[in-house]
Structure formats: C-alpha cells, structure tokens
Short mmCIF file of C-alpha atoms in Angstrom, two decimals:
data_model
loop_
_atom_site.label_atom_id
_atom_site.label_comp_id
_atom_site.label_asym_id
_atom_site.label_seq_id
_atom_site.Cartn_x
_atom_site.Cartn_y
_atom_site.Cartn_z
CA MET A 3 -5.40 15.22 -12.01
CA GLY A 4 -6.41 15.49 -7.45
CA HIS A 5 -5.52 18.82 -5.36
CA LEU A 6 -4.39 19.13 -1.90
CA THR A 7 -6.65 21.74 -0.10
CA HIS A 8 -5.13 25.06 1.28
CA ARG A 9 -4.90 23.50 4.55
CA ARG A 10 -2.66 20.22 3.19
CA LEU A 11 -0.61 23.01 1.89
CA LEU A 12 -0.36 24.40 5.50
CA LEU A 13 0.39 21.48 6.82
CA ARG A 14 2.48 20.18 3.94
CA ALA A 15 5.00 23.76 4.40
CA ALA A 16 5.36 23.91 8.58
CA ARG A 17 6.85 20.05 8.41
CA THR A 18 8.89 20.27 5.10
CA LEU A 19 10.32 24.25 7.63
CA ALA A 20 10.72 21.19 10.79
CA ALA A 21 11.89 18.06 8.53
CA ALA A 22 14.51 20.86 7.21
CA THR A 23 15.56 22.27 10.67
CA THR A 24 16.23 17.88 11.47
CA LEU A 25 18.65 17.65 8.30
CA VAL A 26 20.52 20.66 9.27
CA ALA A 27 21.47 19.70 12.64
CA ALA A 28 22.23 16.81 11.42
CA ALA A 29 24.80 16.98 8.71
CA VAL A 30 26.79 19.74 11.07
CA PRO A 31 27.99 18.31 14.10
CA SER A 32 26.94 19.18 17.31
CA SER A 33 25.89 18.86 20.59
CA ALA A 34 22.36 19.51 19.96
CA ALA A 35 22.57 15.66 17.34
CA PRO A 36 24.64 13.69 19.00
CA ALA A 37 25.46 10.92 16.79
CA ALA A 38 24.58 8.23 19.28
CA PRO A 39 21.93 7.47 22.35
CA PRO A 40 25.46 7.06 24.41
CA ALA A 41 23.74 7.45 28.23
CA LEU A 42 21.12 4.73 27.14
CA ALA A 43 22.64 2.57 25.65
CA ALA A 44 22.09 -0.33 28.78
CA PRO A 45 18.82 -1.28 30.40
CA PRO A 46 19.57 0.70 33.27
CA ALA A 47 20.47 -0.48 36.72
CA PRO A 48 16.93 0.14 38.89
CA SER A 49 18.97 1.43 41.61
CA ALA A 50 20.94 3.66 39.41
CA GLY A 51 20.75 6.91 36.74
CA ASP A 52 17.56 8.10 37.99
CA ALA A 53 19.51 12.03 38.51
CA PRO A 54 19.74 13.93 35.26
CA ALA A 55 22.95 13.85 33.21
CA ALA A 56 23.35 17.60 33.11
CA GLY A 57 24.52 18.21 37.00
CA VAL A 58 22.58 19.02 39.74
CA GLY A 59 19.57 21.15 40.08
CA ARG A 60 18.15 20.82 36.63
CA GLU A 61 16.16 17.56 37.17
CA SER A 62 13.13 19.56 39.13
CA ARG A 63 13.22 21.56 35.71
CA CYS A 64 11.95 18.44 34.13
CA PRO A 65 8.13 17.07 34.48
CA ARG A 66 7.36 13.96 36.87
CA LEU A 67 5.32 11.11 35.42
CA THR A 68 3.18 10.08 37.95
CA GLY A 69 0.56 7.70 36.15
CA GLU A 70 0.41 3.86 37.12
CA TRP A 71 2.93 1.80 34.62
CA SER A 72 4.09 -1.89 34.66
CA GLY A 73 7.26 -2.47 36.60
CA ASP A 74 10.22 -0.25 36.26
CA ASN A 75 8.34 1.49 32.00
CA ARG A 76 7.71 4.70 33.92
CA GLU A 77 10.96 5.25 35.51
CA ARG A 78 12.92 4.03 32.63
CA LEU A 79 10.48 6.71 29.96
CA GLN A 80 11.51 9.19 33.22
CA ARG A 81 14.76 8.38 32.82
CA LEU A 82 15.25 8.97 29.25
CA ILE A 83 13.20 12.84 29.66
CA ASP A 84 15.65 13.25 32.49
CA THR A 85 18.94 11.75 30.74
CA ARG A 86 18.33 13.21 27.47
CA GLY A 87 14.91 15.69 27.38
CA PRO A 88 16.35 19.71 26.82
CA CYS A 89 14.96 20.18 29.77
CA ALA A 90 17.39 18.78 31.33
CA THR A 91 20.49 18.97 29.41
CA GLY A 92 19.96 22.98 28.42
CA ARG A 93 20.97 22.44 24.63
CA ARG A 94 19.00 24.13 22.22
CA GLY A 95 18.02 23.64 18.52
CA THR A 96 16.47 20.53 16.65
CA PRO A 97 14.34 19.08 19.90
CA PRO A 98 14.27 15.41 20.53
CA VAL A 99 11.42 13.51 18.15
CA ALA A 100 8.82 10.93 20.03
CA VAL A 101 6.79 9.18 17.15
CA PHE A 102 3.70 7.35 18.76
CA ASP A 103 0.78 4.94 16.71
CA TRP A 104 -1.90 6.40 17.65
CA ASP A 105 -5.22 3.27 17.50
CA ASN A 106 -4.88 1.23 21.30
CA THR A 107 -2.07 2.94 21.43
CA VAL A 108 -2.76 6.03 23.19
CA VAL A 109 -6.67 5.56 23.29
CA LYS A 110 -7.73 2.14 23.56
CA ASN A 111 -10.76 1.05 20.42
CA ASP A 112 -10.02 2.01 17.21
CA VAL A 113 -11.53 5.32 16.82
CA THR A 114 -11.55 4.84 12.72
CA ASP A 115 -14.02 1.70 13.34
CA ALA A 116 -15.91 4.61 15.65
CA THR A 117 -16.16 6.85 13.20
CA LEU A 118 -16.81 4.29 9.93
CA SER A 119 -19.51 3.44 13.00
CA TRP A 120 -21.16 6.30 13.73
CA ALA A 121 -21.92 7.51 9.69
CA LEU A 122 -23.30 4.55 8.90
CA ARG A 123 -25.51 4.81 11.68
CA HIS A 124 -26.68 8.33 10.19
CA ASP A 125 -26.71 7.62 6.51
CA ARG A 126 -23.16 9.87 6.20
CA LEU A 127 -21.58 7.86 3.66
CA ARG A 128 -22.01 8.29 -0.52
CA ARG A 129 -22.26 5.17 -3.59
CA PRO A 130 -19.75 4.92 -6.01
CA ALA A 131 -20.35 4.67 -9.00
CA ASP A 132 -18.45 1.50 -9.15
CA TRP A 133 -17.38 -0.72 -5.98
CA SER A 134 -14.95 -2.41 -8.05
CA ASP A 135 -13.24 1.23 -7.28
CA THR A 136 -13.19 1.87 -4.57
CA SER A 137 -9.90 -1.07 -4.35
CA PRO A 138 -7.77 -2.43 -7.17
CA TRP A 139 -7.81 -5.46 -4.62
CA LEU A 140 -11.81 -5.99 -4.20
CA THR A 141 -13.25 -8.80 -5.72
CA PRO A 142 -15.81 -9.78 -8.04
CA ALA A 143 -17.66 -10.99 -4.46
CA ALA A 144 -17.27 -8.46 -2.87
CA GLU A 145 -18.30 -6.29 -5.27
CA THR A 146 -21.61 -8.41 -6.40
CA ALA A 147 -22.85 -8.54 -2.53
CA LEU A 148 -21.86 -4.79 -1.98
CA ARG A 149 -24.28 -3.42 -5.33
CA THR A 150 -26.97 -6.26 -3.64
CA ALA A 151 -26.97 -4.55 -0.18
CA CYS A 152 -26.04 -0.81 -0.63
CA GLY A 153 -28.75 -0.59 -3.97
CA ARG A 154 -27.13 0.72 -7.57
CA LYS A 155 -28.81 4.06 -7.70
CA PRO A 156 -27.90 7.30 -7.33
CA ALA A 157 -23.93 7.46 -7.92
CA GLY A 158 -22.88 9.90 -5.50
CA GLY A 159 -25.75 10.69 -3.18
CA ALA A 160 -26.32 9.64 0.38
CA MET A 161 -27.18 5.68 1.46
CA PRO A 162 -29.42 5.37 3.56
CA THR A 163 -27.04 2.80 5.66
CA SER A 164 -28.76 3.68 8.88
CA ALA A 165 -32.12 1.69 6.95
CA MET A 166 -30.00 -0.98 5.10
CA PRO A 167 -29.30 -3.26 7.94
CA ALA A 168 -28.05 -5.67 5.47
CA CYS A 169 -25.14 -2.80 3.50
CA ALA A 170 -23.96 -1.99 6.93
CA ASP A 171 -23.14 -4.94 7.76
CA GLU A 172 -21.22 -6.09 4.16
CA ILE A 173 -18.93 -2.73 4.93
CA SER A 174 -18.27 -3.24 8.54
CA LEU A 175 -17.33 -6.01 7.97
CA ILE A 176 -15.81 -6.35 4.88
CA ARG A 177 -13.94 -3.55 6.62
CA GLU A 178 -13.28 -5.58 10.45
CA THR A 179 -12.32 -8.84 8.98
CA ALA A 180 -11.50 -8.51 4.92
CA ARG A 181 -14.56 -11.18 4.42
CA THR A 182 -18.04 -10.38 3.58
CA ALA A 183 -20.78 -10.88 5.31
CA ALA A 184 -21.41 -14.79 3.51
CA GLY A 185 -17.79 -14.78 4.35
CA GLU A 186 -15.82 -15.15 1.25
CA PRO A 187 -12.55 -12.56 0.60
CA ALA A 188 -13.48 -8.80 0.07
CA PHE A 189 -9.46 -9.28 -1.86
CA ALA A 190 -7.68 -10.47 -4.11
CA GLY A 191 -4.28 -10.16 -6.12
CA ASN A 192 -0.95 -8.90 -4.99
CA TRP A 193 0.08 -6.26 -2.80
CA ASN A 194 3.18 -5.33 -0.30
CA HIS A 195 2.55 -6.87 2.73
CA ARG A 196 4.37 -4.45 4.85
CA ARG A 197 2.83 -1.05 2.85
CA THR A 198 -0.29 -1.75 2.66
CA VAL A 199 -3.34 -3.75 3.67
CA PRO A 200 -6.13 -3.81 1.58
CA GLN A 201 -9.15 -3.50 4.06
CA TYR A 202 -6.83 -0.32 6.24
CA ALA A 203 -6.56 1.42 2.05
CA TRP A 204 -9.90 0.74 1.73
CA VAL A 205 -11.71 3.46 4.27
CA PRO A 206 -10.86 7.01 2.96
CA ARG A 207 -12.29 5.38 -0.66
CA LEU A 208 -16.21 5.00 1.35
CA PHE A 209 -15.67 8.42 2.59
CA ALA A 210 -15.55 10.25 -1.55
CA GLY A 211 -16.97 13.38 -2.53
CA LEU A 212 -16.60 14.60 0.73
CA THR A 213 -14.94 17.16 2.04
CA PRO A 214 -11.76 16.60 5.21
CA GLN A 215 -13.87 18.98 7.08
CA GLU A 216 -17.60 16.63 6.15
CA VAL A 217 -15.04 13.58 8.05
CA ARG A 218 -13.72 15.83 10.40
CA GLU A 219 -17.01 16.69 10.82
CA ILE A 220 -18.60 13.61 11.33
CA ALA A 221 -15.20 12.28 13.34
CA SER A 222 -16.42 14.78 15.96
CA ALA A 223 -19.47 13.46 15.95
CA ALA A 224 -18.45 10.23 16.29
CA ARG A 225 -16.12 11.31 19.48
CA LYS A 226 -18.58 12.33 21.31
CA GLU A 227 -20.58 9.65 21.79
CA ALA A 228 -17.67 7.15 22.36
CA LEU A 229 -16.48 8.83 25.13
CA ALA A 230 -19.49 8.92 26.30
CA ALA A 231 -20.42 5.21 26.25
CA PRO A 232 -19.54 3.21 29.28
CA VAL A 233 -16.31 1.03 28.87
CA GLY A 234 -17.30 -1.89 26.97
CA SER A 235 -21.58 -0.20 25.93
CA THR A 236 -22.24 -1.62 22.28
CA VAL A 237 -24.16 -0.09 19.14
CA ARG A 238 -25.94 -2.19 16.78
CA LEU A 239 -24.55 -1.63 13.55
CA GLY A 240 -26.67 -3.42 10.20
CA THR A 241 -27.78 -7.18 12.10
CA ARG A 242 -24.47 -6.34 14.57
CA SER A 243 -23.48 -4.93 17.71
CA VAL A 244 -19.56 -3.92 17.82
CA PRO A 245 -18.17 -1.02 20.44
CA GLY A 246 -19.24 2.05 21.43
CA TRP A 247 -16.63 3.26 23.08
CA VAL A 248 -12.87 4.50 22.93
CA ARG A 249 -11.44 5.64 25.74
CA PRO A 250 -8.41 7.95 25.72
CA TYR A 251 -5.47 6.18 28.11
CA GLU A 252 -4.16 8.65 30.96
CA GLN A 253 -0.57 7.07 30.79
CA GLN A 254 -0.19 7.64 27.64
CA ARG A 255 -1.63 11.44 27.10
CA GLU A 256 0.46 12.28 30.44
CA LEU A 257 3.17 11.15 29.32
CA ILE A 258 2.79 12.60 25.75
CA ARG A 259 2.80 16.29 27.43
CA ALA A 260 5.48 14.70 29.96
CA LEU A 261 8.00 14.70 26.71
CA GLN A 262 6.20 18.09 25.19
CA ARG A 263 7.26 20.22 28.62
CA ALA A 264 9.91 18.66 28.53
CA GLY A 265 10.96 19.75 25.01
CA PHE A 266 10.75 16.72 22.79
CA ALA A 267 8.11 17.19 19.44
CA VAL A 268 5.56 14.68 19.22
CA TYR A 269 4.52 13.10 16.62
CA VAL A 270 1.32 10.76 15.55
CA VAL A 271 2.16 8.08 12.41
CA SER A 272 -1.32 6.12 12.12
CA ALA A 273 -2.62 3.96 9.73
CA GLY A 274 -5.63 5.82 10.26
CA PHE A 275 -7.70 7.89 8.01
CA GLU A 276 -5.67 11.44 8.46
CA PRO A 277 -8.79 13.73 9.03
CA VAL A 278 -10.20 11.08 11.69
CA THR A 279 -7.10 10.97 13.64
CA GLU A 280 -5.97 15.17 13.87
CA VAL A 281 -10.01 15.29 15.70
CA TRP A 282 -8.74 12.44 18.16
CA ALA A 283 -5.26 13.43 18.34
CA LYS A 284 -6.03 17.48 19.27
CA PRO A 285 -7.11 17.18 22.83
CA VAL A 286 -3.78 15.26 23.96
CA GLY A 287 -2.35 17.94 22.27
CA VAL A 288 -1.06 16.58 18.88
CA ASP A 289 -1.70 19.29 16.46
CA ALA A 290 -2.36 18.20 13.32
CA ALA A 291 1.33 19.30 11.98
CA HIS A 292 2.09 16.07 14.02
CA THR A 293 -0.04 14.37 12.68
CA VAL A 294 0.27 11.75 9.74
CA ALA A 295 -2.56 8.95 8.35
CA ILE A 296 -3.08 8.37 5.10
CA ARG A 297 -4.07 11.12 3.25
CA ALA A 298 -6.66 11.25 0.57
CA VAL A 299 -6.40 13.99 -2.14
CA THR A 300 -8.47 15.53 -3.33
CA ASP A 301 -9.99 17.00 -6.00
CA ALA A 302 -10.81 20.80 -7.20
CA ARG A 303 -13.41 21.44 -5.62
CA GLY A 304 -12.33 20.30 -2.07
CA ARG A 305 -13.72 17.14 -2.52
CA ILE A 306 -11.67 13.48 -2.00
CA THR A 307 -10.86 11.36 -3.99
CA LEU A 308 -10.25 7.37 -4.76
CA ASP A 309 -6.56 8.56 -5.09
CA ALA A 310 -3.77 8.70 -1.76
CA GLU A 311 -0.55 10.60 -1.80
CA GLY A 312 2.61 7.90 -1.43
CA CYS A 313 5.54 8.01 0.34
CA GLY A 314 9.60 7.27 -0.97
CA ALA A 315 9.36 7.82 -4.62
CA VAL A 316 5.49 6.66 -5.22
CA GLY A 317 3.29 9.14 -5.89
CA THR A 318 -0.35 9.82 -6.22
CA ASN A 319 -1.72 5.87 -5.51
CA ARG A 320 -4.74 3.52 -4.92
CA GLY A 321 -3.67 2.99 -1.82
CA GLU A 322 -0.36 0.27 -2.91
CA VAL A 323 1.84 2.13 0.49
CA ILE A 324 -0.14 3.80 3.15
CA PRO A 325 1.40 3.84 6.96
CA TYR A 326 1.87 0.77 7.89
CA VAL A 327 4.30 -1.47 9.02
CA ASP A 328 7.60 -0.25 6.76
CA GLY A 329 4.86 2.42 5.59
CA LYS A 330 4.79 4.36 8.97
CA ARG A 331 9.25 4.01 8.33
CA CYS A 332 8.73 5.59 4.94
CA TRP A 333 6.50 8.39 6.50
CA VAL A 334 8.52 9.19 9.70
CA ASN A 335 11.95 9.55 7.08
CA GLU A 336 9.75 11.99 4.87
CA GLU A 337 7.37 14.11 6.95
CA ILE A 338 9.96 14.50 10.57
CA TYR A 339 13.37 13.67 8.55
CA GLY A 340 12.76 15.61 5.38
CA VAL A 341 14.56 12.12 3.41
CA ARG A 342 12.93 11.83 0.04
CA GLY A 343 12.54 9.59 -2.12
CA ALA A 344 13.84 5.55 -2.04
CA ALA A 345 15.60 6.28 0.48
CA ALA A 346 13.29 6.96 2.81
CA TRP A 347 12.09 3.32 2.79
CA GLN A 348 15.41 2.51 5.00
CA ARG A 349 16.41 2.56 8.28
CA GLN A 350 18.29 6.34 8.53
CA GLN A 351 21.59 7.30 11.01
CA PRO A 352 20.83 8.16 14.90
CA ALA A 353 20.64 11.74 13.74
CA ARG A 354 17.25 11.29 12.04
CA ARG A 355 15.90 8.89 13.80
CA PRO A 356 13.40 9.38 16.78
CA LEU A 357 14.59 8.47 20.46
CA LEU A 358 11.26 7.51 21.34
CA GLY A 359 8.59 5.18 19.56
CA ALA A 360 5.71 3.34 20.47
CA GLY A 361 3.13 1.02 18.93
CA ASP A 362 0.82 -1.62 19.44
CA ALA A 363 1.12 -4.46 16.65
CA ASP A 364 3.49 -5.45 13.94
CA THR A 365 1.89 -2.59 12.19
CA ASP A 366 4.85 -0.58 13.92
CA VAL A 367 7.50 -2.63 14.33
CA THR A 368 9.54 -0.53 11.89
CA PHE A 369 9.06 2.79 13.16
CA VAL A 370 8.79 1.45 16.75
CA GLY A 371 12.34 -0.48 15.86
CA ASP A 372 13.72 2.48 14.25
CA ALA A 373 14.31 4.47 18.02
CA THR A 374 17.20 4.95 19.42
CA GLY A 375 15.98 5.46 22.87
CA LEU A 376 13.27 3.58 24.12
CA ARG A 377 10.61 1.18 22.63
CA VAL A 378 7.04 0.95 24.25
CA VAL A 379 5.13 -2.19 23.22
CA LEU A 380 1.46 -2.17 24.51
CA ASP A 381 1.09 -6.18 24.87
CA ARG A 382 -1.64 -6.88 22.13
CA ARG A 383 -0.58 -9.90 22.03
CA LYS A 384 1.01 -9.42 18.11
CA PRO A 385 3.89 -11.69 16.90
CA GLU A 386 6.65 -9.68 15.43
CA ILE A 387 6.84 -7.21 17.30
CA LEU A 388 6.53 -9.34 21.08
CA CYS A 389 9.35 -10.97 19.66
CA ARG A 390 11.79 -8.17 19.07
CA ALA A 391 10.73 -6.28 22.01
CA ARG A 392 10.01 -9.55 24.15
CA ASP A 393 13.44 -10.77 22.96
CA ASN A 394 14.43 -7.48 24.42
CA ALA A 395 18.18 -7.33 22.51
CA ASP A 396 19.52 -4.27 22.71
CA GLY A 397 17.64 -2.97 26.50
CA ARG A 398 15.83 -0.76 25.17
CA TRP A 399 12.41 -2.00 24.27
CA LEU A 400 9.06 -1.30 26.96
CA VAL A 401 6.49 -4.09 26.99
CA GLN A 402 2.84 -2.17 28.65
CA PRO A 403 -0.30 -4.28 29.08
CA MET A 404 -3.21 -2.29 28.16
CA PHE A 405 -3.86 -0.01 30.90
CA ILE A 406 -7.56 -0.70 30.08
CA ARG A 407 -8.94 -4.24 30.29
CA PRO A 408 -5.44 -6.08 30.02
CA LEU A 409 -5.18 -9.28 28.49
CA PRO A 410 -5.10 -12.01 30.74
CA ALA A 411 -2.64 -14.29 31.34
CA GLU A 412 -2.18 -17.92 28.78
CA ARG A 413 0.49 -20.00 28.01
CA GLY A 414 2.11 -20.77 24.91
CA HIS A 415 4.63 -18.89 22.48
CA HIS A 416 4.80 -16.35 19.80
CA PRO A 417 6.07 -18.48 16.94
CA CYS A 418 9.14 -15.85 16.20
CA SER A 419 11.81 -19.10 15.05
CA THR A 420 9.83 -19.96 12.36
CA THR A 421 6.13 -17.05 10.91
CA ALA A 422 5.95 -14.75 13.30
CA PHE A 423 7.59 -12.21 10.50
CA THR A 424 5.40 -11.08 7.44
CA ARG A 425 7.60 -11.03 4.21
CA PRO A 426 6.48 -8.49 1.89
CA ASP A 427 4.82 -11.84 -0.03
CA GLY A 428 2.71 -12.20 2.35
CA THR A 429 4.46 -15.51 4.11
CA GLY A 430 6.27 -16.10 7.25
CA ALA A 431 9.15 -16.33 8.10
CA PRO A 432 12.00 -16.54 10.98
CA VAL A 433 12.06 -13.25 12.90
CA ARG A 434 16.29 -12.14 12.88
CA ARG A 435 18.07 -9.10 14.80
CA ASP A 436 19.99 -6.32 13.99
CA ASP A 437 23.15 -8.74 13.24
CA GLY A 438 21.08 -11.69 11.89
CA THR A 439 20.17 -14.16 14.24
CA VAL A 440 17.10 -15.55 14.75
CA ILE A 441 15.17 -15.24 17.90
CA PRO A 442 13.97 -17.89 19.95
CA ASP A 443 10.04 -18.16 19.63
CA GLN A 444 9.47 -15.60 23.04
CA PRO A 445 6.26 -16.07 25.29
CA LEU A 446 3.20 -15.09 24.46
#
C-alpha cells in the first residue's frame, strides 16, 4: 500500500482546516458568506460601479491593478476587488476564493513539459520494469516503441536518455501528441474524457522511483533554465527542437498578489504534476498548501509509485481521475470547501464556489464556469470554454488575449451548436447554457 509523505499529511491538514472553516461559514448565515453575488449580477456599465460598495474612503484600502489588459477587463477585475474584497467590505471570516489554472494561464508555455524535457536531457528518469505498468491505456505499439528505444535493463536504473535520442523522442512525443514517433496511437481503451487524459496522467509515473523532493529539485533546475532562455528559443530534445522558455504573465502575477492583499484566498489547480507546479507557483506567491495538481502516492521509503491520489469517492488509482475538466471541480470542492464523496463532482451552492476562476483551455471549463463573480479566459482558441465565454450568457466572462504572443486574428467559428462539448465517452455534442439551450456557433 502506498503512503503519503509527512509533508503531504501536513498540507492536507492545513487544507482540511481551511475547508472546515468554509463549511461552517456556508452552513451558518453570515454577512461574510452571502448566498449569491448580487454586486455582479449583471455586467457593469463602463461608466459606473468603479467605487467600492462599502462606502466613502474604502477604495484606498484595496490594491490597484496597473497592468495592461484587453478592453475593460482590468476595470472589471478591479471592480470585483473593490466590491467583494474584504479590503473594501470590511467583512471578516472566511475569505472569498479565487482559483487559477497554471500552464498557459499564469505562465506562457507548459512547466511540466519544461521539467520533463530537462529530466530527459539530464538522465534523471528511471527505467520501469515494464512500460505497460506506467498506464492502463498504453498500447502494445507504444510499449514496443519504448522498450526498443529505451532498452530493457536495468529496471529501476537511470536511463541515459541524453545519449538515447530515440528514447527521448518516444517519451516526449507520447506526452505531447499521444502518439509514438512512428505515428501509432500510444493510448487506447475506455476512460472518462471529462475526468482524465492518459498522456497527462502518464507523466507522474515517469518519475516513479524518485522522491517528491528530487522532482522539485529537477523542476527548480528546469525553471532556472526556462526563465533564462530568450522568448521564442528552443532546446534540442532527442532529434527535435522543443520550446525552451517559460515566462510568468506579469498581469496575472499582479492580479494574484492584489487578490491576496485584498483578502482573497488564492489557489492554483492544475493538471500538471504537483511537485512541479509547487516549485513554479511559490515565486508567484501561491504556497504549497494552496497548490493542487496530480498527486502521486509514495511508498514507505518516500518514493513515487505508479499510483495517484483520487477524488470524489475514487480512491488510489492509476490515473482514472486527475484534476482535468470535471476533475478540477472535484478537487476544488474537496480541497477548498471540504465536500466529500460523490457530491464533490457536482456544482455546489454559490457560497461554496469560487468568486473568481481563470483558465485557458477546455480542461478548465468546469471550474471556471462555477465561479460566481468573474471568469477569466486566456484565448488559445479552445472551443468549449470559448463557446461559453463568447456567448457570455450571464455577463461574467472575460476573454483575454494571451499577454505574450497572442494568437493572430482569424476568421471562422467554434462549432458550439454541434460538437464543441466533449462527452465522457469522448464524442462531441452541442454546448448548452445552464438553462439547457444550445449556444450558437461563436467567432474564433
């Protein structure tokens, strides 16, 4: 049986205490925990609503956002702080919650990919006894490709991937494309497409045999390299060139810190590997107790196993549930609000949902859509989340071009009325509003 590390137990205790406090506030009527967000029930007019609701003189107590945002996005976010932040309201007790995705929401590019790239270029991964153990969905073609490219022995020993370009290619391509270097599908079978994706769930298992602290050290080295690399630069990985740089979005860093100073509890919820996300989130001001991502179970020696922690009445598993699409809602409900069992998969009452949500992809659409105040979407042309954001049925969605290298203007429409929603079986369907009506196709 796997074990949780002492550090993880301490973090879980801290999160449980915060969740218990929130549950009490939600159960007992209080001015600090309103049942609904009336201050933002409709989109604010550009010329009104800038002053805080708490009265004259309160505005100076709230931090000011100064970064450049598209349209009136900064003003809308400032109004949220000025009207709902404890800095303005003077309310004490359970703080309002803001939840951010990480990769391509708070930073440009993917920090898990950067960490895996660094590990492969510095021979830090260990060879599994059998590649088929690393994923319940790994295909025979992928297993054969990995075994051929990466060798067979010794199991548990470090793989010299820096000198084995074919091995580095296979691992990185399976992670990025879910296909082998020969183009064969790397994963097959059945999984819930709103709870997991095999290539994301696969990554923590590549670090099996290491300790979480060793992964943090690898992530720190990768972070140092990626921040020093020029924007747009690449590194050689196997036989390919891959992105070699990552940059935090200064506007998001400022927003996170402003929210914290205003009295919000700010969390990061990511489908990356938790030790990696922790390393990157800390310098932005989000500590490990407020960082949630895929968590590997460790053994009695403190080493990462092939198992992962579950959520929503799903216990230890091999990747069947991760913080992905509906899974992000589950982890938000469990970790922040203390909702247990199958109920964690369901949308909660407004008092037990974040006030602000921010994401960039369909992987974030459920938890961002749960936010009761504002919902920030970094535009990466991802269909389901952009269908909801551009439809903007309740006026709470903000679409923001990427702060670094935004996508160029493009003609066309997202297929909102036909296939943009991903069903659990992976097939497409229309995207529907909360009232059941179908969202018409929205412009890219």
